[in-house]
Amino acid sequence: MTEAATSTVVRADAPPGGQKIIEMEGVNKWFGDFHVLRDIYLSVNKGEVVVVIGPSGSGKSTLIRCINRLEEHQQGRIIVDGVELTDDVRAIDRVRRETGMVFQSFNLFPHLTVLENITLAPIRVRKWKKSQAEERAMFFLEKVGIPEQARKYPGQLSGGQQQRVAIARSLTMGPKVMLFDEPTSALDPEVIGEVLDVMVTLAKEGMTMIVVTHEMGFAREVGDRVVFMDAGQIVEVGPPEHFFQNPREARTRAFLSKIL
Amino acid sequence: MFQVIEPRPAPVPTRGPAVWLRRNLFSSPFNSVLTVVTGALVAFSLFNLARFVLVDASWGQVWANMKLFGVYRYPADLLWRPLSVAAGLMLLLGAMAGVGGRGSITANAFFAFQGFVAVLSVVAVLFWPSVRLLWPLVLVAGFAGYLLGRAWPRVAKVLPWAWALWFALGLMLLYGVTPGSGLLRIVPSRDWGGFLLTLVLFTGIIPSFPLGVALALGRQSKLPAIKYFCIGFIEVVRGAPLIMWLFIASLLLPLLLDVDANSLPAVMRAYVAITLFSAAYMAENVRGGLQAVPRGQGEAARALGLSAWQTTYLIVLPQALRAVIPAIVGQAIGLFKDTSLVFIVGLADFFRVADIVSVQPQSLQVTGGVKLEVFLFIAVVYFFFAYRMSVASRQLERQLGVGVR
């Protein structure tokens, strides 16, 4: 954890020695007059798992949605795998191809089967052959534990199964970074575990992940760093042990006391 | 102490006509009175109608003018042309039905139309010498298409192109190619009429569909020029009745294209008006569907790296169109009947022919006239087609509901 000496801005820099894959430098964003992201400095190394926590409305989701340009930032620089996100559509598409995202509401395509959901982008974007795409899709469906659901429609699956399909859909594209936007918040309590298990496996295999979540057990188990956000700012950052045992900021302590 | 309760069968509801009657028609003294009075009134009216239809009506004029109802002044020696188009239609419909298989929506619709063609074929063989062979050929074409579709389902891949080809060739065949007096001589569109014209104008719904989708997408465009053009077009067209656009098209279109009014076929002018009018309404229906697709769908597609255009036509549009099928079919049914407004620009569609027949000298000689007979006849025909569309739409909705959300 480092802090810029000359300012009060908290920098969530990646540990030195690693290879930086995401860099956010002084990012600011407004929704109308509302200043939703304020001077964000965050970088992530290859293979790191960064967990972002914070109260609702603190800007966590907006932060990771900026990383694949689902939201546009107005100030600062965002560089993903060496490509800076600007208005250049080709750069945006390149970043999106290398970045998987899992949403709170799954966002599977209801008119396509599970297999079609997964193979659509590999076939259309990566220009794979259908057979190759389906083979890879089945590999990842097996990895998330539901190969037998391949021919069903999303509407016939439980929430936990749908979210695992969504993860397989992202993984099949072979992303370098996975972004998780509250992946378990819309799930029934008894199926949260099956989704978290998949994420833990993924983290242990060395996938670079940024996870917005309220699952503190997950943060503790696989998080390399935890970032606490409030009111559009990064308030505190550190390894999970430090974070949960000895938080420095009063705001962090107040938040943690509410959810733990 | 806890004990497992074994599942028990649900109580069997009491059934039977007596129970149904008591529950639905005679549940209280007031309802009983209402049932008896309404039943008596309905029976009385139906009896009178049946007496008229079976005894008092003189159907001779309807029967004698079948050619007018069918094609109006289209030359009798060229009837093979519209009937070839009909044969093509049944062939393609049959192929679609064959691919879909028994019980599919297209098969249901196909067999309904095939039944209609079969009745006409029998009548033609018995009473109409000029089309004695042609109507059965239409019937045969339908069955041939069906068998083709059954035997070779991969024909489905070329069907969209076949439909497009049918559409273009059909219009060309109806209109003709050469001046003069040959087999392919031009039939001025003023001579088209009757049910033929109604169907031709109804096909305006086909080009209006892609146009409507384009307008709906354009309306959401980020480019102001496209966006405001689309909004302007939609609002202006919807702001005036179809009958006015028919008028304007027949006067304005020649002016816009800077040609003599008579050099543009009258049917073409009406066709353009109907298509554009329908496109504006189609656009609003489609827009409703676009708004019904959750934002997350587009975001998920973009996050996977699909382009904006791929996201629209692979993810958003399929879901949007599915949501508005009932509205689109409703529009098609409406348009089918609204084609009757073309009488205002001097065209004689099915409806207008009914009017023409009812004031023929021979018709006027019939005591009491034949207005009622003629309009009852066309009402039945309109109903058959409109109702058939509505049935198909319901089946389509039910089918698409499977496995979705």
XYZ file of C-alpha atoms in Angstrom:
665
model
C 0.000 0.000 0.000
C 1.401 3.342 -0.956
C 0.060 6.821 -0.646
C 0.927 9.894 -2.645
C 2.848 12.078 -0.216
C 1.676 15.380 -1.574
C -2.046 14.709 -1.701
C -4.789 13.002 0.229
C -5.682 10.838 -2.765
C -5.360 7.123 -1.990
C -3.438 5.297 -4.712
C -4.285 1.652 -5.165
C -1.113 0.758 -7.032
C -0.222 -2.773 -7.944
C 2.686 -4.253 -5.989
C 5.998 -3.538 -7.704
C 7.663 -6.276 -9.689
C 4.495 -7.469 -11.366
C 3.388 -6.873 -14.922
C 0.656 -4.248 -14.953
C -2.346 -5.158 -17.060
C -4.823 -2.492 -15.922
C -3.907 1.076 -15.093
C -6.327 3.816 -14.096
C -4.670 7.203 -13.680
C -6.666 10.056 -12.181
C -9.978 8.838 -13.547
C -13.016 11.047 -13.043
C -16.577 10.506 -14.150
C -19.832 12.358 -13.751
C -23.437 11.278 -14.296
C -24.865 14.685 -15.152
C -23.853 16.811 -12.167
C -23.202 13.816 -9.952
C -19.468 13.185 -9.468
C -19.486 9.402 -9.373
C -15.750 8.610 -9.682
C -13.251 10.986 -8.066
C -9.504 10.833 -8.806
C -9.231 7.079 -9.094
C -5.679 5.678 -9.186
C -5.821 1.912 -9.485
C -3.547 -0.563 -11.168
C -3.684 -4.326 -11.305
C -0.939 -6.847 -12.002
C -1.326 -9.925 -14.135
C -2.712 -12.757 -12.039
C -3.899 -10.514 -9.230
C -7.336 -10.763 -7.637
C -8.633 -7.378 -6.532
C -11.844 -7.231 -4.537
C -13.767 -3.962 -4.508
C -16.168 -3.379 -1.637
C -18.183 -0.442 -0.437
C -21.704 0.781 0.241
C -24.201 0.925 -2.637
C -23.856 4.056 -4.716
C -20.167 4.350 -3.912
C -19.163 3.913 -7.563
C -17.780 0.346 -7.462
C -19.842 -0.884 -10.402
C -19.147 2.241 -12.416
C -15.448 1.765 -11.746
C -15.266 -1.684 -13.295
C -17.696 -0.777 -16.065
C -15.219 1.915 -17.097
C -12.558 -0.746 -17.577
C -14.381 -2.226 -20.579
C -15.928 1.081 -21.567
C -19.522 0.215 -20.781
C -19.220 3.595 -19.092
C -17.194 6.434 -20.505
C -14.791 8.275 -18.191
C -14.405 12.022 -18.700
C -10.963 12.636 -17.190
C -7.828 10.606 -16.671
C -6.408 7.602 -18.457
C -7.424 3.957 -18.495
C -4.984 1.513 -20.072
C -5.914 -2.156 -20.422
C -3.243 -4.573 -21.637
C -1.349 -1.734 -23.273
C -4.364 -0.252 -25.041
C -5.647 3.129 -23.904
C -9.421 3.539 -23.875
C -10.423 6.569 -25.914
C -13.217 7.291 -28.393
C -11.437 4.993 -30.836
C -13.946 2.207 -31.465
C -11.261 -0.238 -32.573
C -9.360 0.195 -29.316
C -12.567 -0.303 -27.363
C -13.376 -3.487 -29.254
C -9.848 -4.782 -28.718
C -10.125 -4.217 -24.974
C -13.555 -5.844 -24.823
C -12.307 -8.931 -26.614
C -9.663 -9.407 -23.911
C -11.930 -8.554 -20.992
C -14.678 -10.829 -19.731
C -17.509 -9.442 -17.645
C -20.010 -11.169 -15.402
C -23.101 -9.190 -14.427
C -25.310 -9.177 -11.387
C -28.351 -10.056 -13.514
C -26.507 -12.698 -15.631
C -27.653 -11.098 -18.919
C -27.751 -14.378 -20.782
C -29.491 -14.098 -24.151
C -32.931 -15.645 -23.567
C -33.592 -16.468 -27.219
C -30.442 -18.593 -27.570
C -29.583 -21.941 -25.992
C -26.823 -22.181 -23.432
C -24.420 -23.457 -26.083
C -25.400 -20.702 -28.541
C -24.968 -18.108 -25.795
C -21.419 -19.273 -25.272
C -20.366 -19.804 -28.896
C -21.902 -16.603 -30.320
C -18.988 -14.283 -29.611
C -16.196 -16.775 -30.392
C -17.794 -17.438 -33.788
C -18.701 -13.837 -34.620
C -15.805 -11.991 -33.009
C -12.923 -14.466 -32.942
C -14.072 -16.043 -36.230
C -13.679 -19.569 -34.915
C -15.267 -22.500 -36.679
C -18.525 -23.620 -35.103
C -17.120 -27.034 -34.144
C -14.089 -25.473 -32.486
C -16.252 -22.956 -30.608
C -18.587 -25.699 -29.382
C -15.688 -27.814 -28.226
C -14.256 -24.955 -26.181
C -17.745 -24.105 -24.893
C -18.244 -27.670 -23.650
C -14.823 -27.574 -21.998
C -15.815 -24.516 -19.974
C -19.326 -25.801 -19.265
C -17.695 -28.845 -17.737
C -15.379 -26.605 -15.779
C -18.341 -24.764 -14.242
C -20.049 -28.101 -13.664
C -23.104 -28.046 -15.954
C -22.259 -29.644 -19.326
C -25.656 -31.402 -19.324
C -27.480 -28.046 -19.659
C -25.897 -27.124 -22.998
C -29.042 -27.560 -25.112
C -31.415 -25.810 -22.712
C -32.544 -22.211 -22.775
C -31.454 -19.856 -19.987
C -35.048 -19.588 -18.757
C -35.006 -23.287 -17.865
C -31.990 -22.919 -15.539
C -31.729 -21.863 -11.898
C -30.063 -18.562 -11.048
C -26.874 -20.260 -9.923
C -26.690 -22.280 -13.138
C -27.341 -19.178 -15.240
C -24.525 -17.296 -13.568
C -22.161 -20.221 -14.150
C -23.150 -20.229 -17.819
C -22.392 -16.502 -17.913
C -18.941 -17.188 -16.477
C -18.342 -19.964 -19.031
C -19.508 -17.579 -21.772
C -16.859 -15.054 -20.788
C -14.125 -17.634 -20.304
C -14.624 -19.195 -23.715
C -13.447 -15.955 -25.297
C -10.127 -16.551 -23.548
C -9.990 -13.194 -21.739
C -6.899 -11.870 -20.007
C -8.971 -10.111 -17.356
C -12.285 -11.031 -15.750
C -14.539 -8.352 -14.276
C -17.241 -9.470 -11.846
C -20.003 -6.982 -11.049
C -21.720 -8.290 -7.910
C -22.028 -11.773 -9.412
C -23.853 -13.306 -6.450
C -26.125 -10.450 -5.361
C -29.148 -11.659 -7.342
C -28.814 -15.286 -6.278
C -30.733 -17.319 -3.711
C -28.509 -17.935 -0.658
C -28.283 -21.694 -1.205
C -26.761 -21.359 -4.706
C -24.246 -18.580 -3.970
C -21.703 -21.218 -2.980
C -21.671 -22.952 -6.374
C -20.844 -19.680 -8.162
C -18.213 -18.673 -5.614
C -16.565 -22.088 -5.948
C -16.105 -21.503 -9.667
C -14.625 -18.068 -8.985
C -12.241 -19.407 -6.360
C -11.000 -22.083 -8.760
C -10.498 -19.444 -11.419
C -8.556 -17.205 -9.025
C -6.312 -20.054 -7.942
C -5.540 -20.846 -11.560
C -4.053 -17.372 -11.888
C -6.774 -15.440 -13.710
C -6.583 -11.678 -13.300
C -9.816 -10.676 -11.632
C -11.534 -7.549 -10.362
C -14.501 -8.513 -8.254
C -17.153 -6.169 -6.897
C -18.841 -8.138 -4.174
C -20.265 -8.231 -0.678
C -18.926 -11.745 -0.090
C -16.259 -11.120 2.530
C -15.416 -14.819 2.792
C -14.403 -14.767 -0.866
C -12.343 -11.612 -0.365
C -10.518 -13.203 2.524
C -9.862 -16.497 0.784
C -8.569 -15.415 -2.619
C -8.264 -11.614 -2.627
C -4.745 -10.308 -3.087
C -5.890 -6.793 -2.338
C -9.139 -5.308 -1.093
C -10.207 -1.837 -2.208
C -12.780 0.001 -0.140
C -14.726 2.708 -1.947
C -17.086 5.320 -0.600
C -18.704 8.306 -2.302
C -16.772 7.801 -5.530
C -13.347 7.647 -3.874
C -10.950 4.898 -2.987
C -10.825 5.203 0.797
C -8.510 2.403 1.763
C -6.620 -0.411 0.138
C -4.667 -3.336 1.495
C -4.326 -7.089 1.754
C -7.393 -8.802 3.230
C -5.737 -9.668 6.543
C -4.826 -6.075 7.260
C -8.176 -4.977 5.988
C -10.423 -7.116 8.116
C -8.296 -7.127 11.273
C -6.906 -3.650 11.398
C -8.623 -1.116 9.115
C -7.219 2.346 9.442
C -10.010 4.639 8.265
C -13.087 5.333 10.373
C -15.312 5.005 7.316
C -13.941 1.572 6.563
C -14.526 0.447 10.124
C -18.094 1.780 10.067
C -18.832 -0.091 6.836
C -17.244 -3.341 7.958
C -19.055 -3.260 11.288
C -22.329 -3.116 9.395
C -21.725 -6.090 7.133
C -19.587 -8.480 9.179
C -43.999 -34.875 16.605
C -43.218 -34.329 12.946
C -44.785 -36.726 10.498
C -44.457 -36.777 6.724
C -47.773 -36.062 5.016
C -48.090 -38.259 1.958
C -49.335 -36.436 -1.167
C -53.054 -36.944 -1.833
C -54.810 -36.590 -5.199
C -56.626 -33.297 -5.781
C -60.413 -33.491 -5.443
C -62.093 -34.347 -8.748
C -64.167 -31.386 -9.927
C -67.770 -32.179 -10.771
C -68.241 -31.952 -14.494
C -70.886 -32.456 -17.127
C -73.163 -30.237 -19.159
C -75.734 -29.915 -16.379
C -73.128 -28.639 -13.930
C -71.691 -26.284 -16.538
C -75.129 -24.868 -17.327
C -75.964 -24.315 -13.704
C -72.676 -22.638 -12.951
C -72.432 -20.431 -15.970
C -75.949 -19.691 -17.115
C -78.380 -20.316 -14.265
C -76.398 -19.465 -11.155
C -79.077 -17.074 -9.827
C -82.675 -16.178 -10.694
C -81.491 -12.946 -12.324
C -78.900 -14.788 -14.425
C -81.524 -17.351 -15.427
C -83.818 -14.610 -16.690
C -80.901 -12.967 -18.498
C -79.937 -16.276 -20.100
C -83.450 -16.987 -21.320
C -84.017 -13.478 -22.694
C -80.607 -13.276 -24.415
C -80.930 -16.796 -25.753
C -84.349 -16.018 -27.207
C -83.086 -12.820 -28.854
C -80.040 -14.550 -30.357
C -82.095 -17.482 -31.593
C -84.641 -15.107 -33.116
C -81.950 -13.132 -34.985
C -80.099 -16.222 -36.138
C -83.333 -17.711 -37.418
C -84.066 -14.561 -39.410
C -80.536 -14.486 -40.799
C -80.688 -18.143 -41.757
C -84.054 -17.589 -43.432
C -82.586 -14.755 -45.436
C -79.418 -16.611 -46.408
C -81.119 -19.870 -47.310
C -84.513 -18.773 -48.613
C -85.032 -15.092 -49.384
C -81.625 -14.036 -50.650
C -80.894 -14.072 -54.355
C -77.298 -15.147 -54.711
C -77.453 -15.200 -58.495
C -75.721 -11.862 -58.915
C -72.871 -12.796 -56.575
C -72.414 -16.054 -58.455
C -72.588 -14.420 -61.867
C -69.900 -11.864 -60.995
C -67.252 -14.125 -59.540
C -64.723 -12.963 -62.084
C -65.247 -9.349 -61.062
C -64.823 -10.282 -57.388
C -61.701 -12.212 -58.218
C -59.780 -10.025 -60.645
C -62.149 -7.274 -61.862
C -61.286 -6.260 -65.464
C -58.135 -8.353 -65.732
C -58.386 -9.902 -69.231
C -60.132 -13.266 -69.170
C -57.584 -14.845 -71.512
C -54.741 -13.832 -69.180
C -56.113 -15.351 -65.994
C -53.253 -17.822 -66.078
C -51.004 -14.993 -64.970
C -52.553 -14.186 -61.564
C -53.192 -17.876 -61.046
C -49.536 -18.674 -61.732
C -48.644 -16.160 -59.069
C -51.140 -17.894 -56.778
C -49.577 -21.246 -57.680
C -46.147 -19.854 -56.786
C -47.528 -18.591 -53.492
C -48.996 -21.984 -52.611
C -45.834 -23.756 -53.746
C -43.669 -21.678 -51.395
C -46.196 -21.795 -48.577
C -46.384 -25.564 -49.069
C -42.607 -25.880 -48.968
C -42.504 -23.882 -45.731
C -45.261 -26.071 -44.303
C -43.434 -29.215 -45.414
C -40.223 -28.088 -43.743
C -42.116 -27.197 -40.578
C -43.911 -30.525 -40.571
C -47.427 -31.502 -39.570
C -48.804 -29.390 -36.758
C -46.414 -26.489 -37.327
C -47.850 -23.004 -37.669
C -47.044 -22.759 -41.355
C -48.588 -26.179 -41.959
C -51.782 -25.152 -40.185
C -52.012 -21.956 -42.209
C -51.074 -23.762 -45.415
C -53.783 -26.386 -45.054
C -56.385 -23.731 -44.297
C -55.493 -21.929 -47.535
C -55.207 -25.215 -49.364
C -58.755 -26.010 -48.277
C -59.870 -22.666 -49.694
C -58.072 -23.440 -52.977
C -59.600 -26.938 -53.043
C -63.122 -25.527 -52.801
C -62.376 -23.083 -55.611
C -60.850 -25.887 -57.688
C -63.969 -28.025 -57.408
C -66.156 -25.056 -58.311
C -63.851 -24.181 -61.214
C -63.890 -27.709 -62.624
C -67.670 -27.808 -62.440
C -68.668 -24.310 -63.489
C -65.823 -22.080 -64.711
C -64.480 -23.322 -68.053
C -61.863 -20.586 -68.445
C -59.983 -21.595 -65.279
C -61.046 -25.242 -65.175
C -57.448 -26.455 -65.342
C -55.760 -23.548 -63.629
C -57.284 -23.758 -60.165
C -56.501 -27.468 -59.776
C -52.954 -26.600 -60.842
C -52.719 -24.142 -57.959
C -53.877 -26.940 -55.674
C -51.289 -29.311 -57.127
C -48.544 -26.697 -56.782
C -49.372 -26.441 -53.091
C -49.112 -30.173 -52.531
C -45.945 -30.347 -54.622
C -44.389 -27.668 -52.424
C -45.448 -29.533 -49.307
C -43.920 -32.797 -50.527
C -40.762 -30.978 -51.559
C -40.441 -29.472 -48.096
C -41.036 -32.850 -46.445
C -38.572 -34.704 -48.641
C -35.855 -32.098 -48.649
C -35.896 -29.881 -45.535
C -32.745 -28.091 -46.607
C -34.906 -26.177 -49.097
C -35.554 -23.890 -46.101
C -32.221 -22.218 -46.804
C -33.243 -20.956 -50.226
C -36.822 -20.092 -49.236
C -36.151 -16.453 -48.307
C -34.614 -15.913 -51.737
C -37.450 -17.833 -53.355
C -39.963 -15.542 -51.652
C -38.116 -12.458 -52.844
C -37.992 -13.871 -56.355
C -41.687 -14.744 -56.220
C -42.492 -11.227 -55.077
C -40.581 -9.563 -57.903
C -41.499 -12.007 -60.666
C -45.103 -12.097 -59.507
C -45.548 -8.346 -59.816
C -43.813 -8.405 -63.195
C -46.003 -11.230 -64.448
C -49.160 -9.512 -63.267
C -48.191 -6.296 -64.963
C -46.816 -7.854 -68.120
C -43.734 -7.200 -70.189
C -44.564 -6.397 -73.796
C -46.981 -3.885 -75.239
C -49.426 -5.162 -77.833
C -51.468 -8.298 -77.648
C -49.187 -11.207 -76.732
C -49.359 -13.602 -73.830
C -47.184 -11.266 -71.794
C -48.883 -8.045 -72.851
C -49.106 -5.288 -70.320
C -52.299 -5.116 -68.305
C -52.746 -1.529 -67.119
C -53.058 -1.549 -63.388
C -56.432 0.244 -63.606
C -57.781 -3.079 -64.831
C -56.471 -4.968 -61.816
C -59.054 -5.297 -59.147
C -61.151 -7.454 -56.918
C -59.516 -9.811 -54.489
C -56.388 -9.864 -56.620
C -55.832 -6.161 -56.016
C -56.622 -6.504 -52.320
C -53.926 -9.158 -51.997
C -51.424 -7.207 -54.103
C -51.891 -4.110 -51.960
C -51.728 -6.210 -48.817
C -48.245 -7.377 -49.786
C -47.222 -3.769 -49.082
C -46.803 -5.041 -45.531
C -43.726 -6.979 -46.719
C -41.503 -4.037 -47.749
C -42.963 -1.999 -44.891
C -41.439 -4.420 -42.402
C -37.731 -3.782 -43.112
C -38.543 -0.110 -43.627
C -40.288 0.039 -40.274
C -37.407 -1.708 -38.516
C -34.954 0.720 -40.133
C -37.067 3.702 -39.041
C -37.326 2.362 -35.499
C -33.563 1.858 -35.285
C -32.950 5.215 -36.950
C -35.144 6.876 -34.384
C -32.725 5.706 -31.689
C -29.653 6.745 -33.637
C -27.083 9.024 -32.082
C -26.701 10.903 -35.356
C -29.142 13.817 -35.260
C -29.705 13.890 -39.033
C -30.890 10.278 -39.124
C -32.753 10.519 -35.852
C -34.769 13.605 -36.747
C -35.479 12.411 -40.265
C -36.954 9.204 -38.838
C -38.945 10.970 -36.141
C -40.194 13.486 -38.683
C -41.216 10.817 -41.170
C -43.010 8.718 -38.555
C -44.870 11.618 -37.003
C -45.881 13.237 -40.275
C -47.138 9.996 -41.790
C -49.042 9.029 -38.669
C -50.465 12.510 -38.433
C -52.829 12.082 -41.361
C -55.294 9.379 -42.397
C -54.369 6.735 -44.956
C -57.081 7.935 -47.264
C -55.327 11.298 -47.494
C -51.962 9.731 -48.231
C -53.566 7.701 -51.000
C -54.802 10.942 -52.510
C -51.469 12.651 -52.080
C -49.531 9.711 -53.472
C -51.593 9.620 -56.607
C -50.953 13.347 -57.188
C -47.624 13.962 -55.450
C -45.574 10.967 -56.492
C -45.604 11.877 -60.214
C -44.612 15.396 -59.224
C -41.733 14.249 -57.010
C -40.420 12.001 -59.749
C -41.187 14.648 -62.361
C -43.078 12.354 -64.689
C -46.489 12.418 -66.260
C -49.141 11.240 -63.813
C -50.387 8.584 -66.184
C -46.983 7.037 -66.721
C -46.950 5.735 -63.166
C -49.364 2.864 -62.709
C -52.221 3.778 -60.373
C -51.651 0.629 -58.343
C -48.002 1.538 -57.869
C -48.912 4.923 -56.470
C -51.379 3.380 -54.031
C -48.826 0.700 -53.193
C -46.168 3.251 -52.268
C -48.631 5.127 -50.070
C -49.752 1.970 -48.291
C -46.189 0.738 -47.777
C -44.902 3.996 -46.350
C -47.987 4.455 -44.212
C -47.630 0.941 -42.863
C -43.888 1.438 -42.297
C -44.510 4.379 -39.982
C -46.834 2.325 -37.796
C -44.496 -0.651 -38.011
C -41.676 1.566 -36.739
C -43.649 2.510 -33.655
C -44.534 -1.124 -32.966
C -40.910 -2.158 -33.315
C -39.796 0.723 -31.114
C -42.035 -0.643 -28.379
C -40.212 -3.958 -28.720
C -36.786 -2.333 -28.670
C -37.652 -0.567 -25.442
C -38.802 -3.845 -23.907
C -35.340 -5.425 -24.262
C -33.396 -4.923 -21.019
C -30.305 -2.707 -21.247
C -28.175 -5.512 -19.855
C -28.678 -7.540 -23.043
C -26.884 -4.998 -25.182
C -24.222 -4.460 -22.512
C -23.489 -8.179 -22.267
C -23.163 -8.400 -26.040
C -20.856 -5.384 -26.221
C -18.795 -6.701 -23.303
C -18.212 -9.898 -25.306
C -16.763 -7.810 -28.108
C -19.706 -7.880 -30.530
C -19.957 -4.734 -32.637
C -22.872 -2.347 -32.325
C -24.415 -3.709 -35.503
C -23.947 -7.358 -34.454
C -25.466 -6.547 -31.082
C -28.505 -5.048 -32.776
C -29.257 -7.801 -35.233
C -28.152 -10.814 -33.205
C -29.306 -9.864 -29.734
C -31.632 -6.890 -29.519
C -33.766 -7.148 -32.662
C -34.675 -10.848 -32.333
C -35.941 -10.233 -28.827
C -37.646 -6.969 -29.740
C -39.494 -8.436 -32.723
C -40.583 -11.460 -30.723
C -42.160 -9.153 -28.179
C -44.197 -7.277 -30.785
C -45.468 -10.124 -32.983
C -49.045 -9.638 -31.758
C -48.862 -5.935 -32.550
C -47.396 -6.589 -36.005
C -50.045 -9.163 -36.881
C -52.684 -6.779 -35.594
C -51.285 -4.202 -37.957
C -51.308 -6.686 -40.838
C -54.961 -7.490 -40.212
C -55.754 -3.792 -40.077
C -53.878 -3.102 -43.285
C -55.608 -6.026 -45.029
C -58.934 -4.333 -44.441
C -57.673 -0.776 -44.946
C -56.725 -1.612 -48.522
C -60.421 -1.082 -49.225
C -59.725 2.668 -49.062
C -58.074 2.639 -52.489
C -61.490 3.153 -54.060
C -60.822 6.847 -53.381
C -58.161 6.938 -56.103
C -60.324 5.066 -58.570
C -59.102 1.526 -58.003
C -61.590 -1.307 -57.738
C -60.442 -3.591 -54.958
C -62.567 -6.412 -53.512
C -64.708 -4.032 -51.488
C -65.290 -1.593 -54.332
C -66.290 -4.461 -56.662
C -69.035 -5.358 -54.188
C -70.371 -1.843 -54.600
C -70.070 -2.011 -58.380
C -71.876 -5.355 -58.550
C -74.697 -4.143 -56.367
C -75.562 -1.316 -58.794
C -75.338 -3.307 -62.015
C -78.550 -3.120 -64.080
C -79.140 -6.821 -63.547
C -78.733 -6.344 -59.811
C -81.185 -3.485 -59.746
C -83.785 -5.658 -61.438
C -83.748 -7.996 -58.445
C -86.540 -7.063 -56.052
C -85.039 -5.398 -52.989
C -81.601 -5.231 -54.641
C -78.633 -7.442 -53.836
C -76.619 -5.106 -51.580
C -76.980 -7.300 -48.514
C -76.086 -10.495 -50.365
C -73.005 -8.941 -51.908
C -71.709 -7.470 -48.683
C -72.415 -10.617 -46.683
C -70.338 -12.488 -49.239
C -67.318 -10.212 -49.035
C -67.630 -10.079 -45.237
C -67.217 -13.851 -45.097
C -64.134 -13.735 -47.339
C -62.516 -10.891 -45.373
C -63.272 -12.746 -42.171
C -61.701 -15.977 -43.361
C -58.373 -14.302 -44.104
C -58.290 -11.939 -41.139
C -59.266 -14.677 -38.712
C -56.695 -17.048 -40.172
C -53.953 -14.448 -39.552
C -55.110 -14.003 -36.001
C -55.007 -17.767 -35.395
C -51.483 -17.989 -36.821
C -50.338 -15.138 -34.599
C -51.700 -16.836 -31.484
C -49.948 -20.080 -32.386
C -46.731 -18.208 -33.081
C -46.851 -16.504 -29.703
C -47.429 -19.784 -27.950
C -44.564 -21.447 -29.811
C -42.109 -18.624 -29.166
C -43.065 -18.610 -25.504
C -41.407 -22.020 -25.088
C -38.100 -21.847 -23.255
C -37.971 -18.071 -23.242
C -37.389 -16.398 -19.887
